[in-house]
mmCIF file with all atom_site columns, C-alpha atoms in Angstrom:
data_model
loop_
_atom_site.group_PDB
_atom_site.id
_atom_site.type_symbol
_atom_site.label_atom_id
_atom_site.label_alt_id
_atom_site.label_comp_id
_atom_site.label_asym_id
_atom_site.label_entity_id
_atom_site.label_seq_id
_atom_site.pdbx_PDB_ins_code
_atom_site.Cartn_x
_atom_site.Cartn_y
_atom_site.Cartn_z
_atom_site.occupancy
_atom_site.B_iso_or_equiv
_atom_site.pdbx_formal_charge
_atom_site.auth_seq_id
_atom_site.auth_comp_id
_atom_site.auth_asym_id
_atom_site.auth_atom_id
_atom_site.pdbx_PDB_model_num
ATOM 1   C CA . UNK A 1 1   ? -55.158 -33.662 -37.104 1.00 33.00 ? 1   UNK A CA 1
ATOM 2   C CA . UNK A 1 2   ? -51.585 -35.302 -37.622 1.00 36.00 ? 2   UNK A CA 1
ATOM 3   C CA . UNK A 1 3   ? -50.440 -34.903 -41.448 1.00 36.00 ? 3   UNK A CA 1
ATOM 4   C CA . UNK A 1 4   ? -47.575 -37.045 -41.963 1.00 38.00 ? 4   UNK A CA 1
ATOM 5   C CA . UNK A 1 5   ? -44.647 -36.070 -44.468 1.00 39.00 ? 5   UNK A CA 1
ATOM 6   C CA . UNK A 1 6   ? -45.087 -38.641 -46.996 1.00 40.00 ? 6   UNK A CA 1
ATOM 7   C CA . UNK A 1 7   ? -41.705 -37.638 -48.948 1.00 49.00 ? 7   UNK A CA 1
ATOM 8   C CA . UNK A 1 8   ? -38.489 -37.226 -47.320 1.00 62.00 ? 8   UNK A CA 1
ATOM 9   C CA . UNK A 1 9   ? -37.402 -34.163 -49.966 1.00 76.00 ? 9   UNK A CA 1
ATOM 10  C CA . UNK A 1 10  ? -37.665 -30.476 -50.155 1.00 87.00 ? 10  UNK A CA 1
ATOM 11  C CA . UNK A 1 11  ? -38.960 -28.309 -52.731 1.00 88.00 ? 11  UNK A CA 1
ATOM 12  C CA . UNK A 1 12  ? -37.008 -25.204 -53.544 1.00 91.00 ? 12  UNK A CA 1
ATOM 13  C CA . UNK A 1 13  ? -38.623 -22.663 -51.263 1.00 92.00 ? 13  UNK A CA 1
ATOM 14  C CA . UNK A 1 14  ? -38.671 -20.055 -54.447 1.00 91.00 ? 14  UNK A CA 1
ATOM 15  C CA . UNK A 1 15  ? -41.152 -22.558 -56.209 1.00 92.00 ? 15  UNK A CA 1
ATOM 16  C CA . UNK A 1 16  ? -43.664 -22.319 -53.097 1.00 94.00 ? 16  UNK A CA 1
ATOM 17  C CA . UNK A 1 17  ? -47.259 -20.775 -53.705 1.00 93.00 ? 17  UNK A CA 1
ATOM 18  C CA . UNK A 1 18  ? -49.392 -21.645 -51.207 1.00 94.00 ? 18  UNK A CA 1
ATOM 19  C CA . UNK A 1 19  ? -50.006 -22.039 -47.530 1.00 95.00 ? 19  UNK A CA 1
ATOM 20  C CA . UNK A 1 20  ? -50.205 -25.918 -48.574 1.00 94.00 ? 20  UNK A CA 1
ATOM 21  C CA . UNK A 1 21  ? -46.697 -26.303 -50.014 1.00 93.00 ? 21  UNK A CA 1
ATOM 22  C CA . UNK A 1 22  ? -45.076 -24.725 -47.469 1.00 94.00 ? 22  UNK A CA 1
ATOM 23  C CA . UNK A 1 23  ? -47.076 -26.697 -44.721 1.00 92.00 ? 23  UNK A CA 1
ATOM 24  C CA . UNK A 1 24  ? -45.981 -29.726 -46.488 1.00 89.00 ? 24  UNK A CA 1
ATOM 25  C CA . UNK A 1 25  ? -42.125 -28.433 -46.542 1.00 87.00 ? 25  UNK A CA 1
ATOM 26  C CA . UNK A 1 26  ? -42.024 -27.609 -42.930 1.00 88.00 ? 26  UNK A CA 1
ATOM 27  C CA . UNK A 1 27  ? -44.103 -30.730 -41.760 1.00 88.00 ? 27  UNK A CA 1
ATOM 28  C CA . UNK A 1 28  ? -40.867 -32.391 -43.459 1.00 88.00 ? 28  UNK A CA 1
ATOM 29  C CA . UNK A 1 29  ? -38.303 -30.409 -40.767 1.00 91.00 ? 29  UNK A CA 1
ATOM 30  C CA . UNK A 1 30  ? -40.741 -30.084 -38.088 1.00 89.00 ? 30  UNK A CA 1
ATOM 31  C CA . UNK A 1 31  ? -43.634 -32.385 -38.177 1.00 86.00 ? 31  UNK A CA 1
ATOM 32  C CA . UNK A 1 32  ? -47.405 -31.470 -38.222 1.00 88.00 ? 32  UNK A CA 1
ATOM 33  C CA . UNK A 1 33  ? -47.805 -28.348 -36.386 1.00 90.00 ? 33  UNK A CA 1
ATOM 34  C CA . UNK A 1 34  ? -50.249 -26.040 -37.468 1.00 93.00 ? 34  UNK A CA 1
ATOM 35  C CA . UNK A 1 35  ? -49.092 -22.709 -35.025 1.00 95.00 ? 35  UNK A CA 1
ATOM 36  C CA . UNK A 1 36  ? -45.843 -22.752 -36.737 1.00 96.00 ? 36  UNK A CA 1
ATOM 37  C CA . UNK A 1 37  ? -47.026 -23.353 -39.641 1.00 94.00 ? 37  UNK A CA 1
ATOM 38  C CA . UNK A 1 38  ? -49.838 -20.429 -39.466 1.00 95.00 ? 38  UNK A CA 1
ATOM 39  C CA . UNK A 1 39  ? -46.779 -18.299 -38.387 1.00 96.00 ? 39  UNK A CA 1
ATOM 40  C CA . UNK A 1 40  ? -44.240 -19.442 -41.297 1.00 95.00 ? 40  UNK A CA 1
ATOM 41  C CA . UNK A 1 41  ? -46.729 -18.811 -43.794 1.00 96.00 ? 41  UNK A CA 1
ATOM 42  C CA . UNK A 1 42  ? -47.327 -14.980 -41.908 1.00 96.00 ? 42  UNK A CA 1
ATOM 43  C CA . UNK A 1 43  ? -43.597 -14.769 -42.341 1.00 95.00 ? 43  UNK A CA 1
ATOM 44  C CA . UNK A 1 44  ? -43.080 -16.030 -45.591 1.00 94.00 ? 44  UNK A CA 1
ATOM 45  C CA . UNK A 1 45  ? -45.469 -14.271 -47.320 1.00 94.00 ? 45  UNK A CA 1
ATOM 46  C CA . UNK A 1 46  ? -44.211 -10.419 -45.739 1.00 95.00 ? 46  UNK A CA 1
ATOM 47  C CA . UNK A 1 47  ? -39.956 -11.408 -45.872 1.00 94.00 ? 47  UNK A CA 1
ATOM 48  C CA . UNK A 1 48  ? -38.656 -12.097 -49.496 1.00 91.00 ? 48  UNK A CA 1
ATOM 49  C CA . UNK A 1 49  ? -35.871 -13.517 -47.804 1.00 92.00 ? 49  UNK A CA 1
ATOM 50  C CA . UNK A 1 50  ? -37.161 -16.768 -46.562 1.00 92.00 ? 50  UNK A CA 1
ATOM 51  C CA . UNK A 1 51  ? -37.698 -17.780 -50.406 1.00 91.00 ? 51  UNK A CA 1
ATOM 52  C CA . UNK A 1 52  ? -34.079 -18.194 -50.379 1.00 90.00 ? 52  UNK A CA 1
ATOM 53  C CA . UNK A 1 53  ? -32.808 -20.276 -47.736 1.00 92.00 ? 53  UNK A CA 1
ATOM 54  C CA . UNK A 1 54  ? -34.471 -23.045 -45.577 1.00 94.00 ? 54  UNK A CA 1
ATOM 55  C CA . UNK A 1 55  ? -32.050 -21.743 -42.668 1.00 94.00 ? 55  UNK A CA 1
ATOM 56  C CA . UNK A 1 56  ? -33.454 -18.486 -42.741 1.00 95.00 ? 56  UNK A CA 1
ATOM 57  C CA . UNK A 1 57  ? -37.123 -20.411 -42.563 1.00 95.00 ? 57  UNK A CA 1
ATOM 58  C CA . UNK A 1 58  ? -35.637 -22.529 -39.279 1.00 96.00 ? 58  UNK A CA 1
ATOM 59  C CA . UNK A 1 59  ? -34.631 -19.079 -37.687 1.00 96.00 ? 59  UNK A CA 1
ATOM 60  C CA . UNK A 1 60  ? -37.626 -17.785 -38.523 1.00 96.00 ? 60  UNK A CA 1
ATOM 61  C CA . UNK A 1 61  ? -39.284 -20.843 -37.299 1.00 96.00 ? 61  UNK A CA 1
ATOM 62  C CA . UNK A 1 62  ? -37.307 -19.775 -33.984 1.00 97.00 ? 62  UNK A CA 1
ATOM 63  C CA . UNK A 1 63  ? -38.863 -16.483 -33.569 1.00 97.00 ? 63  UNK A CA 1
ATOM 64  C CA . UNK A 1 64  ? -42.133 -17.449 -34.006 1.00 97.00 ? 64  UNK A CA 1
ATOM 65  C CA . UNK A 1 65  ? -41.991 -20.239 -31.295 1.00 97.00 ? 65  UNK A CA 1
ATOM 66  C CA . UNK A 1 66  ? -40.287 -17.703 -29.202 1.00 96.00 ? 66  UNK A CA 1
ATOM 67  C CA . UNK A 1 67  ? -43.290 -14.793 -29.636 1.00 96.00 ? 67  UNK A CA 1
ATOM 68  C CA . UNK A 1 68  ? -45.898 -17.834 -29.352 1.00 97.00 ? 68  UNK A CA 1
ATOM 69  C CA . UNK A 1 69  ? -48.538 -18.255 -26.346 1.00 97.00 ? 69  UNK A CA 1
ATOM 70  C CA . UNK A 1 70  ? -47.821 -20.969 -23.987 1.00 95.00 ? 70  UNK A CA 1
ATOM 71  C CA . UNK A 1 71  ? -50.948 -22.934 -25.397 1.00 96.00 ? 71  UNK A CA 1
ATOM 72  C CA . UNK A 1 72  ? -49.431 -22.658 -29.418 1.00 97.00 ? 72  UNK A CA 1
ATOM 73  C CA . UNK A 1 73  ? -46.121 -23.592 -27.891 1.00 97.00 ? 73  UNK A CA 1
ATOM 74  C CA . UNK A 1 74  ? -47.374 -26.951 -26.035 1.00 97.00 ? 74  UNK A CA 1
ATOM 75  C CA . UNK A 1 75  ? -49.843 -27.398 -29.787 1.00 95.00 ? 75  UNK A CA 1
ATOM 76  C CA . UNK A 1 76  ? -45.927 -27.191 -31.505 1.00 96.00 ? 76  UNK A CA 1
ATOM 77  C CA . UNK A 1 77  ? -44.031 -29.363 -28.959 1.00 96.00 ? 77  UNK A CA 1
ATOM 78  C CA . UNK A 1 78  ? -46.926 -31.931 -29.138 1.00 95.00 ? 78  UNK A CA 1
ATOM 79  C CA . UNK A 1 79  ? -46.652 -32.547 -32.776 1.00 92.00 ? 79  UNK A CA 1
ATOM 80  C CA . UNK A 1 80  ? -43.591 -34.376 -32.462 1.00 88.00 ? 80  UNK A CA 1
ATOM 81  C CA . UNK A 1 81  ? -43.870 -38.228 -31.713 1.00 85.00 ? 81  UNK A CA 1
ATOM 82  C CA . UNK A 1 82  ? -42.870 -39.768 -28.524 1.00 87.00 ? 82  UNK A CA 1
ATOM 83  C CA . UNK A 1 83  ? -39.782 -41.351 -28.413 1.00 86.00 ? 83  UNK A CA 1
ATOM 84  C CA . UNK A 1 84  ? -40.053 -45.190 -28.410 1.00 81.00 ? 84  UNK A CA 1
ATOM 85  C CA . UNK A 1 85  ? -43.269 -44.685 -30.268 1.00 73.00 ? 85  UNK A CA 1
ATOM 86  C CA . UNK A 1 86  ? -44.815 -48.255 -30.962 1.00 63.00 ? 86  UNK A CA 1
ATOM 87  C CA . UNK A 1 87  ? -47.167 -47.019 -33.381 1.00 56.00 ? 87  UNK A CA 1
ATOM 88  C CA . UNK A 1 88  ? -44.997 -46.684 -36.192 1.00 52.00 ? 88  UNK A CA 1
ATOM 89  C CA . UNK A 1 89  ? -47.900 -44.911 -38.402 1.00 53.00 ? 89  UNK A CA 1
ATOM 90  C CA . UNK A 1 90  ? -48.066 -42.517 -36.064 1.00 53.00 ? 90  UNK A CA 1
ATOM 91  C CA . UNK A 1 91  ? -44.444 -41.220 -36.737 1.00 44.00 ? 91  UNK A CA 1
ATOM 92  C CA . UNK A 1 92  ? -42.873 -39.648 -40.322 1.00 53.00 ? 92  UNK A CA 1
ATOM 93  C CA . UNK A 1 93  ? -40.331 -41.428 -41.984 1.00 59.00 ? 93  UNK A CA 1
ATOM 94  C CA . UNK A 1 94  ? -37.677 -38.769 -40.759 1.00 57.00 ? 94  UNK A CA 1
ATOM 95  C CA . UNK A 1 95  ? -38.591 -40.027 -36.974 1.00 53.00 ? 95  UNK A CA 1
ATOM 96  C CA . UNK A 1 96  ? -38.364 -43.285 -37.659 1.00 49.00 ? 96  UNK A CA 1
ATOM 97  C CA . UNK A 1 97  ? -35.350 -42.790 -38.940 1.00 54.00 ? 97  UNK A CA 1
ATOM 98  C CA . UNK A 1 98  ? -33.875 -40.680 -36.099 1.00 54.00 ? 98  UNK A CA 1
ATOM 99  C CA . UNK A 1 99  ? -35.565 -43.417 -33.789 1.00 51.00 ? 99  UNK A CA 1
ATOM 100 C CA . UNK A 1 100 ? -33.711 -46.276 -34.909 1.00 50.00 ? 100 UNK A CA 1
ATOM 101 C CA . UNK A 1 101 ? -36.517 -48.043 -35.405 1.00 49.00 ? 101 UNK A CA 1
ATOM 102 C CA . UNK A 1 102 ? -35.241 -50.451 -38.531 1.00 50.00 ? 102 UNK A CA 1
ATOM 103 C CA . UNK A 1 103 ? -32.407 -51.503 -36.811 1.00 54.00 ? 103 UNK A CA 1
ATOM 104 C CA . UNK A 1 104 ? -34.199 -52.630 -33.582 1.00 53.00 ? 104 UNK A CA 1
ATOM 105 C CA . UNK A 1 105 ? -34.292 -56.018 -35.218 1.00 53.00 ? 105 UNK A CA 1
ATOM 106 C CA . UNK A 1 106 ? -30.561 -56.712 -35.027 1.00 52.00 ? 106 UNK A CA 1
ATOM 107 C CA . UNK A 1 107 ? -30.651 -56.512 -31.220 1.00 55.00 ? 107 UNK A CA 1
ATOM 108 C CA . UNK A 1 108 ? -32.067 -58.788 -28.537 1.00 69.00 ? 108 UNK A CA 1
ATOM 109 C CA . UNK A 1 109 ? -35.948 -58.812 -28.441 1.00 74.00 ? 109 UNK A CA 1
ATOM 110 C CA . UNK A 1 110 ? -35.712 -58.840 -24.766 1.00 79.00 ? 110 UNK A CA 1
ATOM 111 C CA . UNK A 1 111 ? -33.844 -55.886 -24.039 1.00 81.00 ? 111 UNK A CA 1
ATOM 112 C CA . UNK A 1 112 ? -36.106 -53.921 -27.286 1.00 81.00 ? 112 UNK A CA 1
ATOM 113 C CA . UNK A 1 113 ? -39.017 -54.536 -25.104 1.00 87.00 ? 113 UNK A CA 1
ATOM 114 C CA . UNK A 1 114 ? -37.287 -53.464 -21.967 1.00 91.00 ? 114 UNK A CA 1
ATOM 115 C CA . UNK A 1 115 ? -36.236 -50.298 -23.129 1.00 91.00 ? 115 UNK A CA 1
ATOM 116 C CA . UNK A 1 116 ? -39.636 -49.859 -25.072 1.00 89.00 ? 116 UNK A CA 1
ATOM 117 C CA . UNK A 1 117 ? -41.628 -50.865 -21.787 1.00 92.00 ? 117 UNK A CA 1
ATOM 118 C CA . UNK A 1 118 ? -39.585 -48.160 -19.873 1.00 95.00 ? 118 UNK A CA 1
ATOM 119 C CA . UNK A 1 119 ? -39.836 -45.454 -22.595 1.00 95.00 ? 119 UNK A CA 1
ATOM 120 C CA . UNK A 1 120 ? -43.451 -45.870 -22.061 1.00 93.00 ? 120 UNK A CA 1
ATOM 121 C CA . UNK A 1 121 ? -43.178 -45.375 -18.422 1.00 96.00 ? 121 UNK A CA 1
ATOM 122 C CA . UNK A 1 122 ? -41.381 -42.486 -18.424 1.00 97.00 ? 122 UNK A CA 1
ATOM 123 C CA . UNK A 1 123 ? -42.744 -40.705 -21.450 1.00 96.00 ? 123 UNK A CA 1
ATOM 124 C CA . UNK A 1 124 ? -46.043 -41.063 -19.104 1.00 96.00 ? 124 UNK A CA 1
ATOM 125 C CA . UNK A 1 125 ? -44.698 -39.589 -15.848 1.00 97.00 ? 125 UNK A CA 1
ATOM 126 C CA . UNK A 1 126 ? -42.938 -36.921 -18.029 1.00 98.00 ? 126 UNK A CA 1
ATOM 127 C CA . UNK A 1 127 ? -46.465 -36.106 -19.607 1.00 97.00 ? 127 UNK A CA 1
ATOM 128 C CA . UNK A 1 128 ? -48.117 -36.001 -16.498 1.00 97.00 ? 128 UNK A CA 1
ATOM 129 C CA . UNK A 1 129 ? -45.490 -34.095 -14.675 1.00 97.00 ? 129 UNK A CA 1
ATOM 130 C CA . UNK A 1 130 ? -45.237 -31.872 -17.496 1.00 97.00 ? 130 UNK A CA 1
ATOM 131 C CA . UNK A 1 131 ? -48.173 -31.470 -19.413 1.00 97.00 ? 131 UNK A CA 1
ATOM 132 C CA . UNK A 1 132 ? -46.488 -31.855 -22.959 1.00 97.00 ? 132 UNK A CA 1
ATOM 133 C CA . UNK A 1 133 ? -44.308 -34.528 -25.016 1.00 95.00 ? 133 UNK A CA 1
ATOM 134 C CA . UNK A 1 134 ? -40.497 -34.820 -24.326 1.00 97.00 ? 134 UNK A CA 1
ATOM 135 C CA . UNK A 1 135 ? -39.116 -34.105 -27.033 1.00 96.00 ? 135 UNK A CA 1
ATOM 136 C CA . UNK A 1 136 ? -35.232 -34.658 -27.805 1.00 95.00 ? 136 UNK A CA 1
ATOM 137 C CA . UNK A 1 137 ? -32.483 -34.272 -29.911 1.00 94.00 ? 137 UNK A CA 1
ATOM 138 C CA . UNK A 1 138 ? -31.551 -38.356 -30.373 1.00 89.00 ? 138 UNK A CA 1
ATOM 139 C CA . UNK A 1 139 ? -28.646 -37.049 -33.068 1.00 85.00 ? 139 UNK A CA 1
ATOM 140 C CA . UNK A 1 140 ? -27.798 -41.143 -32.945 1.00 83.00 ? 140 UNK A CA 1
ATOM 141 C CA . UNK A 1 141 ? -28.496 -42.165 -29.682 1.00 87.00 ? 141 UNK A CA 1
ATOM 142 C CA . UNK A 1 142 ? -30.246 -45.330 -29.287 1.00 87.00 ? 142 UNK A CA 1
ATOM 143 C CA . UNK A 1 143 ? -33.361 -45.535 -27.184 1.00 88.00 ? 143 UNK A CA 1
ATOM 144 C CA . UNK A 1 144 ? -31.720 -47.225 -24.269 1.00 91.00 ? 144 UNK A CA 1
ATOM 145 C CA . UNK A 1 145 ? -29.031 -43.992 -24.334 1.00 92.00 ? 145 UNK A CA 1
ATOM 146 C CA . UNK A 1 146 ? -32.612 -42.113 -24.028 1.00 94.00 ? 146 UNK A CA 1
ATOM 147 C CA . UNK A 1 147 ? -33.865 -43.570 -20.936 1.00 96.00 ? 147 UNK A CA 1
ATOM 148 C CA . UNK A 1 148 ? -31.222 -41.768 -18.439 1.00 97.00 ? 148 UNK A CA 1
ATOM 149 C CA . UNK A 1 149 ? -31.838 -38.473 -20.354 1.00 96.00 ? 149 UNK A CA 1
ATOM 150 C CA . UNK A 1 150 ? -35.499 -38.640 -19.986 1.00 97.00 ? 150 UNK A CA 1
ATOM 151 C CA . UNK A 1 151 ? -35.267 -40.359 -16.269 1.00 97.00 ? 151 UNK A CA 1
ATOM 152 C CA . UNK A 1 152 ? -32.815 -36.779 -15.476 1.00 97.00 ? 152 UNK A CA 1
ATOM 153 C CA . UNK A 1 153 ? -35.517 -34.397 -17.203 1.00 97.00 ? 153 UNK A CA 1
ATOM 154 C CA . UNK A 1 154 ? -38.055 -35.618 -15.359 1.00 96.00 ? 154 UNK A CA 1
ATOM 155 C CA . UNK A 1 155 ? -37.140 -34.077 -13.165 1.00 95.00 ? 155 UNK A CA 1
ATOM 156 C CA . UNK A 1 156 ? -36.678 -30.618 -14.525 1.00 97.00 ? 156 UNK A CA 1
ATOM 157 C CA . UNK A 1 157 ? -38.601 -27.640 -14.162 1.00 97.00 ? 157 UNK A CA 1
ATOM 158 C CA . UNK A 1 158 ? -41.680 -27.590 -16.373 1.00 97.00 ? 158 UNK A CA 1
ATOM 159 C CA . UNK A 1 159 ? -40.657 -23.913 -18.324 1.00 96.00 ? 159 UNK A CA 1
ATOM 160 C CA . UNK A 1 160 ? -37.270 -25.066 -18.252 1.00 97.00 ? 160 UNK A CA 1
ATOM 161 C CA . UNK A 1 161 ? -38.613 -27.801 -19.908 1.00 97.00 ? 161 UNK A CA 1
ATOM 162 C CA . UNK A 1 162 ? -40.768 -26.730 -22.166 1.00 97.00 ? 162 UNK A CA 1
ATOM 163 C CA . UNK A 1 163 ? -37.905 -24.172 -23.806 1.00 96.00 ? 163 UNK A CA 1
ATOM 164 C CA . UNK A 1 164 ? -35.746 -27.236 -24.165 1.00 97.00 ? 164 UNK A CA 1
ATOM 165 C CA . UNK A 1 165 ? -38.240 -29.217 -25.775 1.00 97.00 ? 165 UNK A CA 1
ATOM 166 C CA . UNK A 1 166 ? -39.111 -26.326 -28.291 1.00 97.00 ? 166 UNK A CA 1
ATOM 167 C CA . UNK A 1 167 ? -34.916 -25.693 -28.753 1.00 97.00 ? 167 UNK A CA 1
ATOM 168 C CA . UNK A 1 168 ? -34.514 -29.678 -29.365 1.00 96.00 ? 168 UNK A CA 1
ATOM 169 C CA . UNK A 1 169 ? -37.400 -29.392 -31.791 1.00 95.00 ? 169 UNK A CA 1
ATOM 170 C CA . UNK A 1 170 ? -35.434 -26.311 -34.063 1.00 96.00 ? 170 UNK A CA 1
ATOM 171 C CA . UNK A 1 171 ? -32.006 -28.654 -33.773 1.00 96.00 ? 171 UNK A CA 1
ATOM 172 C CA . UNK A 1 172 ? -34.043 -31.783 -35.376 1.00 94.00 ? 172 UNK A CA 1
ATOM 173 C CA . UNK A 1 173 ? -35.121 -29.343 -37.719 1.00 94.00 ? 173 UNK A CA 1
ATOM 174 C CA . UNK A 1 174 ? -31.287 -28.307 -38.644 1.00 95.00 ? 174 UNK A CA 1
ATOM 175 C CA . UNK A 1 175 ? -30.128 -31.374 -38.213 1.00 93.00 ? 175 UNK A CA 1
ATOM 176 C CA . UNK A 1 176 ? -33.072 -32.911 -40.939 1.00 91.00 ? 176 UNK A CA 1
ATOM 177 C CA . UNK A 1 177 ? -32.246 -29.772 -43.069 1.00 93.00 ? 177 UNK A CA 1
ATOM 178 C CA . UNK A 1 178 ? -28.539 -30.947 -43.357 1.00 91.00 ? 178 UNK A CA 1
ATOM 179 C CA . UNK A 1 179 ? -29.652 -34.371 -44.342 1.00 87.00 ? 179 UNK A CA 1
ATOM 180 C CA . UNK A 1 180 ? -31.965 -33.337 -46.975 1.00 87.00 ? 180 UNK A CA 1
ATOM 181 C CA . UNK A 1 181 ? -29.888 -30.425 -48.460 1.00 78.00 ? 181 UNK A CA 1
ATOM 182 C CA . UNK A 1 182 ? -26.751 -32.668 -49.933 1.00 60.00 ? 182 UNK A CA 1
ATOM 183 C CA . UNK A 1 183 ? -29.790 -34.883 -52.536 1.00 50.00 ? 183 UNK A CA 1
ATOM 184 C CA . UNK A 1 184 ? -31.677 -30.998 -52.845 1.00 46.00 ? 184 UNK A CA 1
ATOM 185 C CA . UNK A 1 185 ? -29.240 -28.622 -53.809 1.00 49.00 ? 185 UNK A CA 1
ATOM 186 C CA . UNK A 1 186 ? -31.294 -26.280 -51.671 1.00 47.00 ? 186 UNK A CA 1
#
């Protein structure tokens, strides 16, 4: 089941008391995935520490993907959207951000539905290839920028691939973290 972060905010880690806030907090960095989130709430519940700091949590969040089985890791990788994802519904408001998607109206409808069209294409070969989502760090890159990237991972080794899918996925997480922090205070 795909929980979407309705709120774009995080709560101060030391106010967290159950397995449901800090699903809802991580869902924020790292969309729905209930492994990690199984295995942050392990961790946070045995290492005072992680109350502290939400970069502590994102390493943490590190190790646990690392010591994960293959099947967990592709349940993790998954929960991300696709990129070029027409369904906006589908994606949090964090990945529709980091898509671009509200400024797709100021360009030409023609080449939006090219690149979307292709996206499609290639997210599909890269699934089949691969057996999991690609999953990238966009860090501002429109979706045409994507297409070459996905069109060279393609072709990639499916491990190799999988490890840079899970490392993109802990750099979105950082990278939403640094966003969120300035209006938290966290």
């Amino acid at each position: 089941k795909k929980m979407s972060s309705s709120s774009s905010s995080l709560v101060p880690l030391s106010s967290i008391k159950s397995k449901e806030q800090l699903v809802e907090a991580t869902n924020t960095l790292f969309e729905a995935a209930p492994p990690l989130a199984d295995a942050l709430w392990a961790a946070f519940q045995k290492d005072e520490s992680l109350r502290r700091s939400y970069d502590a949590l994102i390493d943490a969040a590190q190790d646990a993907i690392d010591k994960m089985s293959d099947e967990d890791k592709l349940q993790v990788i998954n929960a991300h959207p696709r990129i070029g994802e027409r369904q906006v519904s589908k994606m949090s408001k964090l990945s529709q951000q980091e898509q671009g998607v509200a400024e797709e109206g100021k360009q030409q409808r023609d080449e939006v539905e090219r690149v979307y069209a292709r996206l499609a294409e290639l997210n599909e070969a890269y699934e089949k290839r691969h057996g999991f989502m690609f999953v990238v760090f966009v860090n501002g890159r429109s979706k045409a920028e994507i297409v070459p990237v996905l069109e060279k991972r393609l072709e990639n080794d499916t491990a190799d691939e999988l490890r840079t899918g899970l490392r993109a996925m802990i750099l979105i997480a950082r990278d939403r973290l640094k966003k969120l922090q300035p209006a938290n205070k966290l």
